[in-house]
């Protein structure tokens, strides 16, 4: 009973804080209210999530968590379900708590059909102490913010640890990207609960795609380097090792046709007849996110019609959230935070002849202090780029140096550290038929969100 009383304080207070922070326009107030809630009622997250009527779903991995979870949320809603989801991408326990408490009634009633959480890889073992997932989906594991997380194997171990912890109470379904050598070998002790998904083949149209070797090298457990029959991106592809270990055969597989602004996926699995979906977002990375979401949906028994409808819903939301008009100019913002993710975004930008570019690099804690990853991202893709590029943020000059080495003429690189001024300058250069691509790191994106209302 005593606990209940604490909820009556923590829930209204959290909701109030969320409102105040939203009103003040300081944007990123997604962690603080949850922190306060957990101080007053340490078990609040666990108490509310326990009310879930159907499945508790977790999405983790280096890249694509937010988009994948967004796709899944769209599908669950199309299926008529009540979903609680940390959709703003705050994926540590405090952010998840904010999202959950904010959806609860003041009497601590939540009762969702599904809880859907994107969870930071490193925080997963802690998260499963507070709620027991029914499904854990892992998108991919790439090198990311090395100074914070250490090597990839450490991250893989954390996910395995979370699976072990969960399995003591209930063994979760484990949904894994078959094309990722590290991801596809997770949860090996529970192989009967593993479901893998992956691409059979990928065709690129209207763009020169010529990947023959992996951009990132991974070693097999035996120590030897993986070989590839097909490389898709990063270390994703059809890998095999001389010791006999190889990419598992996916239960859910797809063929993809990737165009400049959209992708077509032809999906095959044992659960249903072949079907086709069109993803109205650029990039192979988004095709992977969609395939992950479809795999999740098929696993919890959602029909194909609602899967398609749900993805459609998401594109509408995506269109509003990510494509903005500032001063009448079309602006597309795409977060960059590691070499592989950034390279995929650059591929999209390079293929758009009407694109202009603003790159904002910060090196705050949440970005990772070390910006040496800029040297591993393939900025050489822009070597033929003959328009001006504006670089901004606390590490603008490092970015400028990187672009020079990538073959961009010095006179085409404009350094403006102040983000607001950089945005003004970039927008003024965008012609009517053109659009502006903004590639910010995480805290640069938060800065951008604070100032962009002045430009809408
Ligand atoms: Zn091997």
Short mmCIF file of C-alpha atoms and ligand atoms in Angstrom, two decimals:
data_model
loop_
_atom_site.label_atom_id
_atom_site.label_comp_id
_atom_site.label_asym_id
_atom_site.label_seq_id
_atom_site.Cartn_x
_atom_site.Cartn_y
_atom_site.Cartn_z
CA UNK A 1 0.00 0.00 0.00
CA UNK A 2 2.87 2.31 0.87
CA UNK A 3 4.23 1.85 -2.63
CA UNK A 4 0.94 2.87 -4.17
CA UNK A 5 1.09 6.15 -2.28
CA UNK A 6 4.49 6.90 -3.74
CA UNK A 7 3.06 6.33 -7.26
CA UNK A 8 0.41 8.95 -6.56
CA UNK A 9 3.22 11.44 -6.14
CA UNK A 10 5.69 10.25 -8.77
CA UNK A 11 3.25 9.83 -11.66
CA UNK A 12 1.61 13.29 -11.64
CA UNK A 13 4.99 14.90 -10.98
CA UNK A 14 6.59 13.11 -13.94
CA UNK A 15 3.74 14.06 -16.25
CA UNK A 16 4.03 17.67 -15.12
CA UNK A 17 7.78 17.70 -15.74
CA UNK A 18 7.30 16.27 -19.24
CA UNK A 19 4.78 19.02 -20.00
CA UNK A 20 6.96 21.78 -18.60
CA UNK A 21 10.00 20.61 -20.52
CA UNK A 22 7.98 20.30 -23.74
CA UNK A 23 6.53 23.78 -23.26
CA UNK A 24 9.89 25.34 -22.51
CA UNK A 25 11.05 24.04 -25.90
CA UNK A 26 14.28 22.65 -24.50
CA UNK A 27 13.51 19.53 -26.46
CA UNK A 28 15.48 16.73 -24.97
CA UNK A 29 13.68 16.45 -21.63
CA UNK A 30 13.16 12.76 -22.00
CA UNK A 31 15.45 11.48 -19.26
CA UNK A 32 15.04 13.89 -16.36
CA UNK A 33 11.34 13.20 -15.53
CA UNK A 34 12.03 9.46 -15.47
CA UNK A 35 14.99 10.02 -13.21
CA UNK A 36 12.78 11.86 -10.74
CA UNK A 37 10.08 9.16 -10.97
CA UNK A 38 12.63 6.43 -10.20
CA UNK A 39 13.96 8.37 -7.21
CA UNK A 40 10.49 8.56 -5.67
CA UNK A 41 9.27 5.10 -6.78
CA UNK A 42 12.22 2.87 -7.68
CA UNK A 43 9.95 0.03 -8.87
CA UNK A 44 7.59 2.17 -10.94
CA UNK A 45 8.79 0.93 -14.34
CA UNK A 46 8.51 -2.69 -13.33
CA UNK A 47 5.05 -2.18 -11.78
CA UNK A 48 3.60 -0.49 -14.86
CA UNK A 49 5.16 -2.75 -17.49
CA UNK A 50 3.83 -5.84 -15.66
CA UNK A 51 0.35 -4.73 -16.73
CA UNK A 52 1.13 -5.56 -20.38
CA UNK A 53 -1.59 -7.86 -21.77
CA UNK A 54 0.26 -9.30 -24.77
CA UNK A 55 3.98 -9.19 -25.56
CA UNK A 56 6.78 -7.04 -24.19
CA UNK A 57 9.03 -6.31 -27.17
CA UNK A 58 12.63 -5.08 -27.09
CA UNK A 59 14.67 -3.70 -29.98
CA UNK A 60 18.42 -3.33 -29.54
CA UNK A 61 21.57 -3.09 -31.72
CA UNK A 62 23.92 -0.35 -32.91
CA UNK A 63 22.08 1.22 -35.83
CA UNK A 64 18.42 1.50 -36.76
CA UNK A 65 16.77 0.98 -33.35
CA UNK A 66 14.56 4.06 -33.51
CA UNK A 67 13.39 3.50 -37.08
CA UNK A 68 12.82 -0.23 -36.55
CA UNK A 69 10.82 0.39 -33.36
CA UNK A 70 8.90 3.13 -35.20
CA UNK A 71 7.98 0.67 -37.97
CA UNK A 72 6.88 -1.91 -35.37
CA UNK A 73 4.78 0.66 -33.50
CA UNK A 74 3.04 1.60 -36.76
CA UNK A 75 2.24 -2.07 -37.42
CA UNK A 76 0.96 -2.73 -33.88
CA UNK A 77 -1.33 0.27 -34.13
CA UNK A 78 -2.62 -0.85 -37.53
CA UNK A 79 -3.46 -4.14 -35.79
CA UNK A 80 -5.61 -2.16 -33.35
CA UNK A 81 -3.34 -2.58 -30.35
CA UNK A 82 -2.66 -0.14 -27.54
CA UNK A 83 1.11 0.36 -27.53
CA UNK A 84 3.43 2.01 -25.04
CA UNK A 85 6.65 2.95 -26.80
CA UNK A 86 9.68 5.16 -26.00
CA UNK A 87 9.30 6.69 -29.43
CA UNK A 88 11.54 9.67 -28.80
CA UNK A 89 14.51 7.36 -28.78
CA UNK A 90 15.59 7.92 -25.16
CA UNK A 91 16.73 4.35 -24.70
CA UNK A 92 18.30 4.14 -21.28
CA UNK A 93 16.22 3.22 -18.22
CA UNK A 94 15.42 6.81 -17.27
CA UNK A 95 14.10 7.60 -20.76
CA UNK A 96 12.04 4.41 -20.88
CA UNK A 97 10.60 5.25 -17.46
CA UNK A 98 9.61 8.73 -18.68
CA UNK A 99 7.75 7.25 -21.66
CA UNK A 100 5.95 4.62 -19.59
CA UNK A 101 4.95 6.85 -16.68
CA UNK A 102 3.77 9.55 -19.05
CA UNK A 103 1.31 7.06 -20.63
CA UNK A 104 0.01 5.81 -17.27
CA UNK A 105 -3.12 7.14 -15.54
CA UNK A 106 -2.54 9.01 -12.29
CA UNK A 107 -3.87 5.91 -10.51
CA UNK A 108 -0.95 3.88 -11.92
CA UNK A 109 -3.03 2.07 -14.52
CA UNK A 110 -1.39 1.43 -17.87
CA UNK A 111 -2.81 -1.85 -19.27
CA UNK A 112 -1.27 -1.73 -22.77
CA UNK A 113 -1.54 -4.59 -25.26
CA UNK A 114 2.17 -4.25 -25.99
CA UNK A 115 5.15 -2.49 -24.51
CA UNK A 116 7.71 -1.73 -27.18
CA UNK A 117 11.12 -0.52 -26.03
CA UNK A 118 14.17 0.46 -27.93
CA UNK A 119 16.97 -0.30 -25.45
CA UNK A 120 20.61 0.80 -25.57
CA UNK A 121 22.76 -2.36 -25.99
CA UNK A 122 24.87 -1.57 -22.94
CA UNK A 123 21.83 -1.09 -20.69
CA UNK A 124 19.99 -4.25 -21.71
CA UNK A 125 21.20 -6.41 -18.78
CA UNK A 126 19.93 -3.74 -16.36
CA UNK A 127 16.65 -3.35 -18.22
CA UNK A 128 15.76 -7.05 -17.96
CA UNK A 129 16.05 -6.77 -14.16
CA UNK A 130 12.98 -4.55 -14.35
CA UNK A 131 10.90 -6.21 -17.05
CA UNK A 132 11.00 -9.58 -18.80
CA UNK A 133 10.85 -9.29 -22.61
CA UNK A 134 8.92 -11.81 -24.70
CA UNK A 135 10.92 -10.95 -27.81
CA UNK A 136 14.41 -9.46 -28.12
CA UNK A 137 15.25 -8.18 -31.60
CA UNK A 138 18.88 -7.36 -32.45
CA UNK A 139 19.37 -5.25 -35.60
CA UNK A 140 23.16 -5.22 -36.03
CA UNK A 141 26.37 -4.59 -34.11
CA UNK A 142 28.85 -2.10 -35.51
CA UNK A 143 31.73 -0.24 -33.93
CA UNK A 144 30.19 2.75 -32.24
CA UNK A 145 31.44 5.19 -29.64
CA UNK A 146 34.38 2.99 -28.76
CA UNK A 147 35.40 5.10 -25.82
CA UNK A 148 32.10 4.35 -24.10
CA UNK A 149 31.35 0.74 -24.97
CA UNK A 150 34.61 -0.96 -25.74
CA UNK A 151 34.84 -3.69 -28.28
CA UNK A 152 31.99 -5.29 -30.17
CA UNK A 153 32.43 -8.56 -28.35
CA UNK A 154 31.80 -6.81 -25.03
CA UNK A 155 28.52 -5.54 -26.42
CA UNK A 156 27.62 -8.99 -27.71
CA UNK A 157 28.39 -10.40 -24.26
CA UNK A 158 26.03 -7.87 -22.66
CA UNK A 159 23.19 -8.98 -24.92
CA UNK A 160 23.93 -12.64 -24.18
CA UNK A 161 23.99 -11.82 -20.49
CA UNK A 162 20.55 -10.19 -20.78
CA UNK A 163 19.20 -13.28 -22.58
CA UNK A 164 20.62 -15.54 -19.83
CA UNK A 165 19.06 -13.40 -17.09
CA UNK A 166 15.69 -13.34 -18.83
CA UNK A 167 15.77 -17.08 -19.47
CA UNK A 168 15.80 -17.80 -15.74
CA UNK A 169 12.18 -16.66 -15.70
CA UNK A 170 10.99 -17.02 -19.28
CA UNK A 171 13.07 -17.78 -22.39
CA UNK A 172 12.46 -14.96 -24.87
CA UNK A 173 12.11 -15.34 -28.63
CA UNK A 174 15.37 -14.02 -30.05
CA UNK A 175 15.10 -12.31 -33.43
CA UNK A 176 18.47 -11.92 -35.11
CA UNK A 177 19.92 -10.45 -38.26
CA UNK A 178 21.37 -13.49 -40.06
CA UNK A 179 23.60 -11.31 -42.26
CA UNK A 180 25.50 -9.94 -39.27
CA UNK A 181 28.12 -12.49 -38.13
CA UNK A 182 28.20 -11.23 -34.54
CA UNK A 183 24.45 -10.83 -34.13
CA UNK A 184 23.53 -14.16 -35.69
CA UNK A 185 25.56 -16.06 -33.12
CA UNK A 186 23.86 -14.46 -30.10
CA UNK A 187 21.78 -16.57 -27.74
CA UNK A 188 23.38 -19.81 -28.97
CA UNK A 189 22.32 -21.68 -25.83
CA UNK A 190 18.71 -21.10 -26.78
CA UNK A 191 18.96 -21.95 -30.46
CA UNK A 192 15.43 -23.38 -30.56
CA UNK A 193 14.18 -19.90 -29.67
CA UNK A 194 16.23 -18.10 -32.32
CA UNK A 195 14.56 -16.77 -35.42
CA UNK A 196 16.86 -15.27 -38.02
CA UNK A 197 16.01 -12.91 -40.85
CA UNK A 198 18.17 -11.68 -43.72
CA UNK A 199 18.49 -10.70 -47.34
CA UNK A 200 18.79 -13.32 -50.04
CA UNK A 201 19.89 -10.78 -52.60
CA UNK A 202 19.95 -7.04 -53.09
CA UNK A 203 19.77 -5.17 -56.38
CA UNK A 204 20.62 -1.48 -56.64
CA UNK A 205 18.99 0.61 -59.36
CA UNK A 206 19.83 4.16 -60.47
CA UNK A 207 22.99 4.21 -58.39
CA UNK A 208 26.47 2.83 -58.81
CA UNK A 209 26.79 0.18 -56.19
CA UNK A 210 29.94 -1.76 -56.31
CA UNK A 211 30.78 -3.28 -52.97
CA UNK A 212 33.03 -6.27 -53.27
CA UNK A 213 34.72 -6.44 -49.89
CA UNK A 214 33.36 -5.80 -46.40
CA UNK A 215 33.98 -2.29 -45.04
CA UNK A 216 34.51 -3.72 -41.60
CA UNK A 217 36.43 -6.88 -40.80
CA UNK A 218 35.12 -9.39 -38.32
CA UNK A 219 36.74 -12.57 -37.13
CA UNK A 220 35.06 -15.89 -36.51
CA UNK A 221 35.23 -17.44 -33.04
CA UNK A 222 37.97 -19.76 -34.38
CA UNK A 223 40.09 -16.65 -35.02
CA UNK A 224 40.05 -16.73 -38.82
CA UNK A 225 38.64 -13.92 -40.91
CA UNK A 226 35.23 -14.35 -42.46
CA UNK A 227 34.93 -14.73 -46.22
CA UNK A 228 31.91 -13.47 -48.11
CA UNK A 229 29.82 -14.84 -50.97
CA UNK A 230 27.92 -11.55 -51.01
CA UNK A 231 28.60 -8.27 -49.17
CA UNK A 232 25.67 -5.93 -48.48
CA UNK A 233 27.15 -3.27 -46.22
CA UNK A 234 29.58 -3.00 -43.32
CA UNK A 235 30.16 -6.60 -42.32
CA UNK A 236 26.63 -7.60 -43.32
CA UNK A 237 26.30 -10.23 -46.00
CA UNK A 238 26.58 -13.93 -46.77
CA UNK A 239 29.64 -14.78 -44.68
CA UNK A 240 31.40 -18.09 -44.11
CA UNK A 241 34.52 -19.31 -42.36
CA UNK A 242 37.02 -22.01 -43.30
CA UNK A 243 36.12 -23.78 -40.01
CA UNK A 244 32.62 -24.40 -41.34
CA UNK A 245 30.79 -21.69 -39.39
CA UNK A 246 28.57 -19.66 -41.73
CA UNK A 247 25.56 -17.40 -42.03
CA UNK A 248 22.51 -19.30 -40.76
CA UNK A 249 19.70 -19.88 -43.25
CA UNK A 250 17.03 -17.32 -42.39
CA UNK A 251 13.47 -18.41 -41.60
CA UNK A 252 12.36 -15.02 -42.89
CA UNK A 253 14.20 -13.90 -46.00
CA UNK A 254 13.83 -11.11 -48.52
CA UNK A 255 14.98 -9.97 -51.90
CA UNK A 256 15.38 -6.22 -52.19
CA UNK A 257 15.42 -3.73 -55.04
CA UNK A 258 16.93 -0.50 -53.70
CA UNK A 259 16.19 2.71 -55.61
CA UNK A 260 17.30 6.25 -54.72
CA UNK A 261 14.28 7.17 -52.59
CA UNK A 262 12.57 3.85 -51.91
CA UNK A 263 13.05 0.10 -51.67
CA UNK A 264 10.95 -2.85 -52.68
CA UNK A 265 11.09 -5.96 -50.49
CA UNK A 266 9.83 -9.37 -51.56
CA UNK A 267 9.36 -11.38 -48.37
CA UNK A 268 9.41 -15.15 -48.00
CA UNK A 269 8.95 -17.30 -44.92
CA UNK A 270 7.25 -20.42 -43.65
CA UNK A 271 4.54 -18.34 -42.00
CA UNK A 272 2.81 -17.05 -45.13
CA UNK A 273 2.82 -16.76 -48.91
CA UNK A 274 5.31 -14.47 -50.64
CA UNK A 275 4.40 -10.80 -50.40
CA UNK A 276 5.87 -7.47 -51.47
CA UNK A 277 6.16 -4.19 -49.57
CA UNK A 278 7.48 -0.85 -50.75
CA UNK A 279 9.46 1.22 -48.26
CA UNK A 280 9.23 4.91 -49.07
CA UNK A 281 12.50 5.82 -47.41
CA UNK A 282 15.99 5.94 -48.93
CA UNK A 283 18.83 3.58 -48.17
CA UNK A 284 19.60 -0.09 -47.71
CA UNK A 285 19.80 0.54 -43.95
CA UNK A 286 16.09 1.38 -43.94
CA UNK A 287 15.32 -1.78 -45.91
CA UNK A 288 17.07 -3.71 -43.12
CA UNK A 289 15.03 -1.83 -40.50
CA UNK A 290 11.81 -2.68 -42.34
CA UNK A 291 12.74 -6.35 -42.67
CA UNK A 292 13.48 -6.48 -38.93
CA UNK A 293 10.10 -4.93 -38.12
CA UNK A 294 8.27 -7.28 -40.48
CA UNK A 295 10.01 -10.24 -38.83
CA UNK A 296 8.86 -9.05 -35.42
CA UNK A 297 5.29 -8.61 -36.68
CA UNK A 298 5.15 -12.06 -38.30
CA UNK A 299 6.47 -13.62 -35.08
CA UNK A 300 3.70 -12.22 -32.96
CA UNK A 301 1.06 -13.26 -35.46
CA UNK A 302 0.12 -10.02 -37.20
CA UNK A 303 -1.40 -10.48 -40.65
CA UNK A 304 0.17 -9.21 -43.85
CA UNK A 305 -2.55 -6.65 -44.50
CA UNK A 306 -1.92 -4.94 -41.15
CA UNK A 307 1.84 -5.14 -41.65
CA UNK A 308 1.52 -3.23 -44.92
CA UNK A 309 -0.94 -0.74 -43.46
CA UNK A 310 1.33 -0.18 -40.45
CA UNK A 311 4.39 0.55 -42.57
CA UNK A 312 2.33 3.01 -44.61
CA UNK A 313 1.32 4.78 -41.37
CA UNK A 314 4.91 5.09 -40.37
CA UNK A 315 5.99 6.74 -43.62
CA UNK A 316 3.41 9.43 -43.03
CA UNK A 317 4.77 10.10 -39.56
CA UNK A 318 8.33 9.91 -40.84
CA UNK A 319 7.52 12.43 -43.55
CA UNK A 320 6.37 14.89 -40.93
CA UNK A 321 9.12 14.29 -38.46
CA UNK A 322 12.19 14.05 -40.60
CA UNK A 323 11.40 16.11 -43.68
CA UNK A 324 10.79 19.69 -42.70
CA UNK A 325 10.34 22.90 -44.57
CA UNK A 326 12.54 25.67 -43.20
CA UNK A 327 12.18 29.08 -44.79
CA UNK A 328 10.32 27.31 -47.59
CA UNK A 329 13.22 24.92 -48.31
CA UNK A 330 12.97 21.17 -47.98
CA UNK A 331 15.25 19.80 -45.26
CA UNK A 332 16.09 16.16 -44.54
CA UNK A 333 17.88 15.40 -41.30
CA UNK A 334 19.74 12.14 -40.78
CA UNK A 335 21.70 11.38 -37.60
CA UNK A 336 25.25 10.14 -38.12
CA UNK A 337 27.23 8.55 -35.30
CA UNK A 338 29.53 5.85 -36.64
CA UNK A 339 31.46 5.00 -39.82
CA UNK A 340 29.08 2.44 -41.26
CA UNK A 341 25.90 4.41 -40.61
CA UNK A 342 27.46 7.61 -41.93
CA UNK A 343 28.71 5.86 -45.08
CA UNK A 344 25.22 4.58 -45.87
CA UNK A 345 23.77 8.07 -45.47
CA UNK A 346 26.50 9.53 -47.70
CA UNK A 347 25.61 7.01 -50.39
CA UNK A 348 22.07 8.41 -50.43
CA UNK A 349 23.24 12.03 -50.48
CA UNK A 350 25.71 11.39 -53.27
CA UNK A 351 22.99 9.98 -55.54
CA UNK A 352 20.77 13.04 -55.18
CA UNK A 353 21.87 15.68 -57.65
CA UNK A 354 19.53 18.20 -56.06
CA UNK A 355 20.99 17.80 -52.59
CA UNK A 356 23.01 20.28 -50.59
CA UNK A 357 24.88 19.43 -47.47
CA UNK A 358 25.34 20.66 -43.91
CA UNK A 359 27.42 18.41 -41.62
CA UNK A 360 27.43 19.14 -37.87
CA UNK A 361 29.95 17.32 -35.68
CA UNK A 362 29.96 17.69 -31.90
CA UNK A 363 32.16 15.77 -29.49
CA UNK A 364 30.13 15.92 -26.30
CA UNK A 365 29.93 12.83 -24.07
CA UNK A 366 26.81 11.47 -25.76
CA UNK A 367 28.46 11.77 -29.19
CA UNK A 368 31.58 9.95 -28.07
CA UNK A 369 34.58 12.23 -27.40
CA UNK A 370 36.73 10.64 -30.05
CA UNK A 371 35.96 11.82 -33.59
CA UNK A 372 38.54 9.61 -35.30
CA UNK A 373 35.60 7.60 -36.69
CA UNK A 374 35.19 10.37 -39.28
CA UNK A 375 38.29 8.91 -40.94
CA UNK A 376 36.66 5.48 -41.22
CA UNK A 377 33.47 6.80 -42.79
CA UNK A 378 33.60 6.85 -46.57
CA UNK A 379 33.43 10.60 -47.24
CA UNK A 380 35.31 9.82 -50.47
CA UNK A 381 31.84 9.07 -51.86
CA UNK A 382 31.51 12.88 -52.08
CA UNK A 383 34.73 13.34 -54.07
CA UNK A 384 32.83 14.37 -57.20
CA UNK A 385 30.68 16.83 -55.25
CA UNK A 386 31.05 20.32 -56.68
CA UNK A 387 28.72 22.39 -54.52
CA UNK A 388 29.61 24.07 -51.27
CA UNK A 389 29.42 22.02 -48.07
CA UNK A 390 28.88 23.79 -44.76
CA UNK A 391 30.51 22.18 -41.71
CA UNK A 392 29.56 23.13 -38.19
CA UNK A 393 29.65 22.08 -34.52
CA UNK A 394 32.45 21.89 -31.96
CA UNK A 395 34.56 19.78 -34.32
CA UNK A 396 33.79 21.66 -37.55
CA UNK A 397 37.45 22.07 -38.43
CA UNK A 398 38.16 18.33 -38.06
CA UNK A 399 35.26 17.70 -40.42
CA UNK A 400 36.64 20.23 -42.89
CA UNK A 401 40.03 18.50 -42.86
CA UNK A 402 38.34 15.15 -43.44
CA UNK A 403 36.45 16.54 -46.47
CA UNK A 404 39.65 17.98 -47.94
CA UNK A 405 41.30 14.58 -47.74
CA UNK A 406 38.20 13.04 -49.30
CA UNK A 407 38.84 15.17 -52.39
CA UNK A 408 36.51 18.14 -51.92
CA UNK A 409 38.00 21.47 -53.04
CA UNK A 410 38.96 23.71 -50.09
CA UNK A 411 37.07 26.65 -51.57
CA UNK A 412 33.88 24.57 -51.46
CA UNK A 413 34.14 23.94 -47.71
CA UNK A 414 32.66 26.57 -45.42
CA UNK A 415 33.37 26.33 -41.68
CA UNK A 416 30.83 27.94 -39.36
CA UNK A 417 31.08 26.56 -35.82
CA UNK A 418 27.87 28.18 -34.61
CA UNK A 419 25.03 25.88 -35.62
CA UNK A 420 22.39 28.58 -35.99
CA UNK A 421 24.58 30.65 -38.29
CA UNK A 422 25.56 27.54 -40.23
CA UNK A 423 21.92 26.66 -40.77
CA UNK A 424 21.13 30.21 -41.94
CA UNK A 425 24.01 30.13 -44.40
CA UNK A 426 23.04 26.66 -45.71
CA UNK A 427 19.39 27.53 -46.21
CA UNK A 428 20.25 30.70 -48.11
CA UNK A 429 22.25 28.62 -50.62
CA UNK A 430 19.44 26.10 -51.31
CA UNK A 431 17.67 26.79 -54.59
CA UNK A 432 14.00 26.15 -55.19
CA UNK A 433 14.31 22.68 -56.73
CA UNK A 434 16.97 21.62 -54.24
CA UNK A 435 16.89 20.19 -50.75
CA UNK A 436 19.21 20.42 -47.80
CA UNK A 437 20.59 17.31 -46.14
CA UNK A 438 21.67 17.89 -42.56
CA UNK A 439 23.93 15.25 -41.06
CA UNK A 440 24.32 15.91 -37.33
CA UNK A 441 25.83 13.86 -34.52
CA UNK A 442 23.50 13.14 -31.59
CA UNK A 443 23.95 16.28 -29.47
CA UNK A 444 24.13 18.38 -32.65
CA UNK A 445 20.70 17.01 -33.52
CA UNK A 446 19.42 18.11 -30.10
CA UNK A 447 20.90 21.58 -30.64
CA UNK A 448 19.29 21.68 -34.04
CA UNK A 449 15.88 20.76 -32.63
CA UNK A 450 16.11 23.68 -30.20
CA UNK A 451 16.82 26.28 -32.88
CA UNK A 452 14.85 24.97 -35.83
CA UNK A 453 11.56 26.47 -34.68
CA UNK A 454 13.04 29.85 -35.61
CA UNK A 455 13.29 28.69 -39.20
CA UNK A 456 9.95 26.92 -39.75
ZN1 LIG B 1 35.75 -20.08 -38.04
#
